[in-house]
mmCIF file of C-alpha atoms in Angstrom:
data_model
loop_
_atom_site.group_PDB
_atom_site.id
_atom_site.type_symbol
_atom_site.label_atom_id
_atom_site.label_comp_id
_atom_site.label_asym_id
_atom_site.label_seq_id
_atom_site.Cartn_x
_atom_site.Cartn_y
_atom_site.Cartn_z
ATOM 1 C CA MET A 1 16.994 -23.498 11.372
ATOM 2 C CA LYS A 2 18.360 -20.239 12.844
ATOM 3 C CA ILE A 3 19.248 -19.038 9.353
ATOM 4 C CA LEU A 4 15.699 -19.785 8.178
ATOM 5 C CA LEU A 5 14.244 -17.808 11.088
ATOM 6 C CA ILE A 6 16.550 -14.832 10.455
ATOM 7 C CA PHE A 7 15.715 -14.885 6.730
ATOM 8 C CA THR A 8 11.977 -15.016 7.489
ATOM 9 C CA LEU A 9 12.189 -12.097 9.918
ATOM 10 C CA PHE A 10 14.141 -10.113 7.309
ATOM 11 C CA LEU A 11 11.453 -10.730 4.681
ATOM 12 C CA ILE A 12 8.717 -9.576 7.024
ATOM 13 C CA SER A 13 10.605 -6.422 8.062
ATOM 14 C CA VAL A 14 11.263 -5.037 4.557
ATOM 15 C CA GLY A 15 7.607 -4.237 3.887
ATOM 16 C CA GLY A 16 7.218 -0.972 5.792
ATOM 17 C CA GLY A 17 8.713 2.461 5.668
ATOM 18 C CA GLU A 18 7.723 6.071 5.880
ATOM 19 C CA SER A 19 9.281 7.127 2.607
ATOM 20 C CA GLU A 20 9.545 5.543 -0.783
ATOM 21 C CA ARG A 21 12.748 5.417 -2.824
ATOM 22 C CA VAL A 22 12.390 5.462 -6.590
ATOM 23 C CA THR A 23 15.129 5.148 -9.207
ATOM 24 C CA GLY A 24 14.781 6.354 -12.767
ATOM 25 C CA TYR A 25 17.085 6.787 -15.736
ATOM 26 C CA SER A 26 17.816 9.882 -17.760
ATOM 27 C CA GLY A 27 15.457 10.065 -20.740
ATOM 28 C CA GLY A 28 13.078 7.477 -19.258
ATOM 29 C CA GLY A 29 10.207 7.792 -16.833
ATOM 30 C CA VAL A 30 8.905 6.611 -13.495
ATOM 31 C CA LEU A 31 5.480 5.719 -12.164
ATOM 32 C CA ILE A 32 5.033 6.524 -8.484
ATOM 33 C CA ASN A 33 2.149 4.969 -6.527
ATOM 34 C CA CYS A 34 0.743 7.034 -3.659
ATOM 35 C CA ALA A 35 -1.659 4.992 -1.519
ATOM 36 C CA TYR A 36 -4.111 6.740 0.792
ATOM 37 C CA LYS A 37 -6.962 5.926 3.175
ATOM 38 C CA THR A 38 -10.382 5.552 1.575
ATOM 39 C CA ASN A 39 -11.834 8.445 3.575
ATOM 40 C CA PHE A 40 -9.695 10.792 1.416
ATOM 41 C CA THR A 41 -11.070 9.754 -1.998
ATOM 42 C CA SER A 42 -12.866 13.085 -2.510
ATOM 43 C CA ASN A 43 -9.896 15.270 -1.497
ATOM 44 C CA PRO A 44 -7.635 16.979 -4.060
ATOM 45 C CA LYS A 45 -4.305 15.225 -4.684
ATOM 46 C CA TYR A 46 -0.947 16.759 -5.529
ATOM 47 C CA PHE A 47 2.701 15.953 -6.117
ATOM 48 C CA CYS A 48 5.286 18.545 -5.122
ATOM 49 C CA LYS A 49 9.089 18.890 -4.971
ATOM 50 C CA GLY A 50 11.326 20.468 -2.355
ATOM 51 C CA SER A 51 11.288 20.792 1.402
ATOM 52 C CA TRP A 52 7.883 20.296 2.996
ATOM 53 C CA SER A 53 7.716 23.915 4.150
ATOM 54 C CA ASN A 54 8.417 25.183 0.619
ATOM 55 C CA CYS A 55 7.131 22.405 -1.640
ATOM 56 C CA ALA A 56 6.491 23.488 -5.248
ATOM 57 C CA ASP A 57 3.514 21.748 -6.888
ATOM 58 C CA GLN A 58 4.478 19.775 -9.978
ATOM 59 C CA ILE A 59 0.881 18.707 -10.517
ATOM 60 C CA ARG A 60 -2.375 19.097 -8.530
ATOM 61 C CA THR A 61 -5.931 18.005 -9.323
ATOM 62 C CA ARG A 62 -9.430 17.436 -7.994
ATOM 63 C CA VAL A 63 -10.260 15.219 -11.007
ATOM 64 C CA LYS A 64 -10.941 11.539 -10.225
ATOM 65 C CA ASN A 65 -10.355 8.379 -12.273
ATOM 66 C CA GLU A 66 -8.881 10.204 -15.256
ATOM 67 C CA TRP A 67 -5.300 11.022 -16.296
ATOM 68 C CA ILE A 68 -4.461 14.708 -15.866
ATOM 69 C CA ASN A 69 -1.342 16.042 -17.610
ATOM 70 C CA ARG A 70 0.852 19.005 -16.774
ATOM 71 C CA GLY A 71 4.054 19.094 -18.799
ATOM 72 C CA ARG A 72 6.112 15.987 -18.039
ATOM 73 C CA PHE A 73 3.901 15.125 -15.041
ATOM 74 C CA SER A 74 0.671 13.108 -15.182
ATOM 75 C CA LEU A 75 -1.592 12.138 -12.284
ATOM 76 C CA PHE A 76 -4.372 9.543 -12.053
ATOM 77 C CA ASP A 77 -6.470 9.340 -8.873
ATOM 78 C CA ASP A 78 -7.898 5.812 -8.735
ATOM 79 C CA THR A 79 -10.591 6.227 -6.085
ATOM 80 C CA ARG A 80 -11.624 2.547 -6.137
ATOM 81 C CA ALA A 81 -8.102 1.414 -5.248
ATOM 82 C CA ALA A 82 -7.426 4.459 -2.985
ATOM 83 C CA VAL A 83 -4.178 5.222 -4.760
ATOM 84 C CA PHE A 84 -3.046 8.016 -6.991
ATOM 85 C CA MET A 85 -0.314 7.491 -9.521
ATOM 86 C CA VAL A 86 2.151 10.067 -10.762
ATOM 87 C CA ASN A 87 4.026 9.513 -13.999
ATOM 88 C CA ILE A 88 7.123 11.616 -14.668
ATOM 89 C CA SER A 89 8.450 11.353 -18.231
ATOM 90 C CA GLU A 90 11.645 12.494 -19.956
ATOM 91 C CA LEU A 91 13.631 12.351 -16.718
ATOM 92 C CA THR A 92 16.818 14.349 -16.203
ATOM 93 C CA VAL A 93 19.387 14.126 -13.417
ATOM 94 C CA GLU A 94 18.009 17.467 -12.151
ATOM 95 C CA ASP A 95 14.704 15.709 -11.352
ATOM 96 C CA SER A 96 16.459 13.883 -8.491
ATOM 97 C CA GLY A 97 15.349 14.985 -5.048
ATOM 98 C CA THR A 98 12.615 14.892 -2.444
ATOM 99 C CA TYR A 99 8.973 14.886 -3.515
ATOM 100 C CA TYR A 100 5.716 14.540 -1.613
ATOM 101 C CA CYS A 101 2.515 12.724 -2.555
ATOM 102 C CA GLY A 102 0.014 15.003 -0.858
ATOM 103 C CA ILE A 103 -3.661 15.003 -0.018
ATOM 104 C CA ASP A 104 -5.189 18.406 0.519
ATOM 105 C CA ILE A 105 -7.118 18.366 3.798
ATOM 106 C CA PHE A 106 -9.374 21.379 4.208
ATOM 107 C CA PHE A 107 -8.860 23.314 7.462
ATOM 108 C CA ASP A 108 -6.279 20.805 8.721
ATOM 109 C CA TYR A 109 -2.752 19.553 8.055
ATOM 110 C CA ASP A 110 -2.291 17.772 4.730
ATOM 111 C CA VAL A 111 -1.556 14.058 4.629
ATOM 112 C CA TYR A 112 1.562 13.152 2.643
ATOM 113 C CA THR A 113 4.111 10.477 1.789
ATOM 114 C CA THR A 114 7.755 11.311 1.124
ATOM 115 C CA VAL A 115 9.283 10.074 -2.136
ATOM 116 C CA GLU A 116 13.034 10.166 -2.757
ATOM 117 C CA LEU A 117 13.713 10.150 -6.505
ATOM 118 C CA ASN A 118 17.167 9.316 -7.822
ATOM 119 C CA VAL A 119 17.740 9.733 -11.552
ATOM 120 C CA ASN A 120 20.840 8.025 -12.940
ATOM 121 C CA GLY A 121 22.639 9.712 -15.823
ATOM 122 C CA GLY A 122 22.592 6.785 -18.244
ATOM 123 C CA THR A 123 19.778 4.585 -19.507
ATOM 124 C CA GLN A 124 19.151 1.230 -17.866
ATOM 125 C CA ALA A 125 20.653 -1.616 -19.913
ATOM 126 C CA GLY A 126 17.964 -3.338 -21.940
ATOM 127 C CA GLN A 127 15.312 -0.905 -20.722
ATOM 128 C CA PRO A 128 13.465 0.989 -23.453
ATOM 129 C CA ILE A 129 13.095 4.733 -23.257
ATOM 130 C CA TRP A 130 9.353 5.204 -23.593
ATOM 131 C CA PRO A 131 7.896 8.110 -25.478
ATOM 132 C CA ARG A 132 5.918 10.339 -23.124
ATOM 133 C CA HIS A 133 2.491 9.144 -24.240
ATOM 134 C CA LEU A 134 3.260 5.411 -23.879
ATOM 135 C CA GLY A 135 4.031 5.307 -20.170
ATOM 136 C CA PRO A 136 6.900 4.897 -17.766
ATOM 137 C CA SER A 137 10.122 2.980 -18.299
ATOM 138 C CA THR A 138 10.429 2.051 -14.610
ATOM 139 C CA SER A 139 8.015 1.783 -11.755
ATOM 140 C CA SER A 140 8.138 1.421 -8.015
ATOM 141 C CA ALA A 141 6.101 -0.701 -5.693
ATOM 142 C CA SER A 142 4.146 0.885 -2.913
ATOM 143 C CA PRO A 143 5.115 0.017 0.667
ATOM 144 C CA THR A 144 1.821 -1.886 0.946
ATOM 145 C CA GLY A 145 2.720 -3.990 -2.107
ATOM 146 C CA LEU A 146 6.139 -4.776 -0.645
ATOM 147 C CA ALA A 147 4.516 -5.918 2.585
ATOM 148 C CA VAL A 148 2.228 -8.292 0.676
ATOM 149 C CA TYR A 149 5.118 -9.772 -1.330
ATOM 150 C CA SER A 150 7.213 -10.079 1.832
ATOM 151 C CA ALA A 151 4.415 -11.897 3.651
ATOM 152 C CA ILE A 152 3.927 -14.272 0.711
ATOM 153 C CA GLY A 153 7.686 -14.940 0.581
ATOM 154 C CA ALA A 154 7.825 -15.566 4.305
ATOM 155 C CA GLY A 155 4.865 -17.948 4.052
ATOM 156 C CA LEU A 156 6.540 -19.880 1.246
ATOM 157 C CA VAL A 157 9.768 -20.159 3.252
ATOM 158 C CA LEU A 158 7.863 -21.434 6.296
ATOM 159 C CA MET A 159 5.878 -23.935 4.211
ATOM 160 C CA THR A 160 9.097 -25.204 2.610
ATOM 161 C CA ALA A 161 10.717 -25.588 6.037
ATOM 162 C CA ALA A 162 7.662 -27.480 7.335
ATOM 163 C CA LEU A 163 7.714 -29.771 4.288
ATOM 164 C CA ILE A 164 11.426 -30.515 4.725
ATOM 165 C CA THR A 165 10.893 -31.180 8.431
ATOM 166 C CA ALA A 166 7.984 -33.532 7.670
ATOM 167 C CA ILE A 167 10.061 -35.498 5.168
#
């Protein structure tokens, strides 16, 4: 029973985090989900690389609910879901590093989420390398999504334990 409790607590604890880690493969792509609060749906969104004090925009837009492209970077601000997605295609090892999903707040500090991107030199076994216009070859879950899956997993573990106890 102690093992079940420890496992359940572990599942619940993996859902949060202040930064997101994303892994991609050279030649492939990644799709990064940047969730935000609904009161920021009208604000411009951007994705930049480097230290926060000297972050170089990779893509920035005020456009909503439409894919915007800038080189290998594409951004879609889904205002109904309060998430913007950034697709990076044709990854290279040099793309590895710290990025920020940012929301431009007028006359105040911007709101952002840190993203750590690691690009491995080879392609992932069995994973297709998508042409740029077809989408990403890997994707990452948002911290909110992980929390939901963790809660569901924990619930299933508890229900299984209750069923075994009842039998």
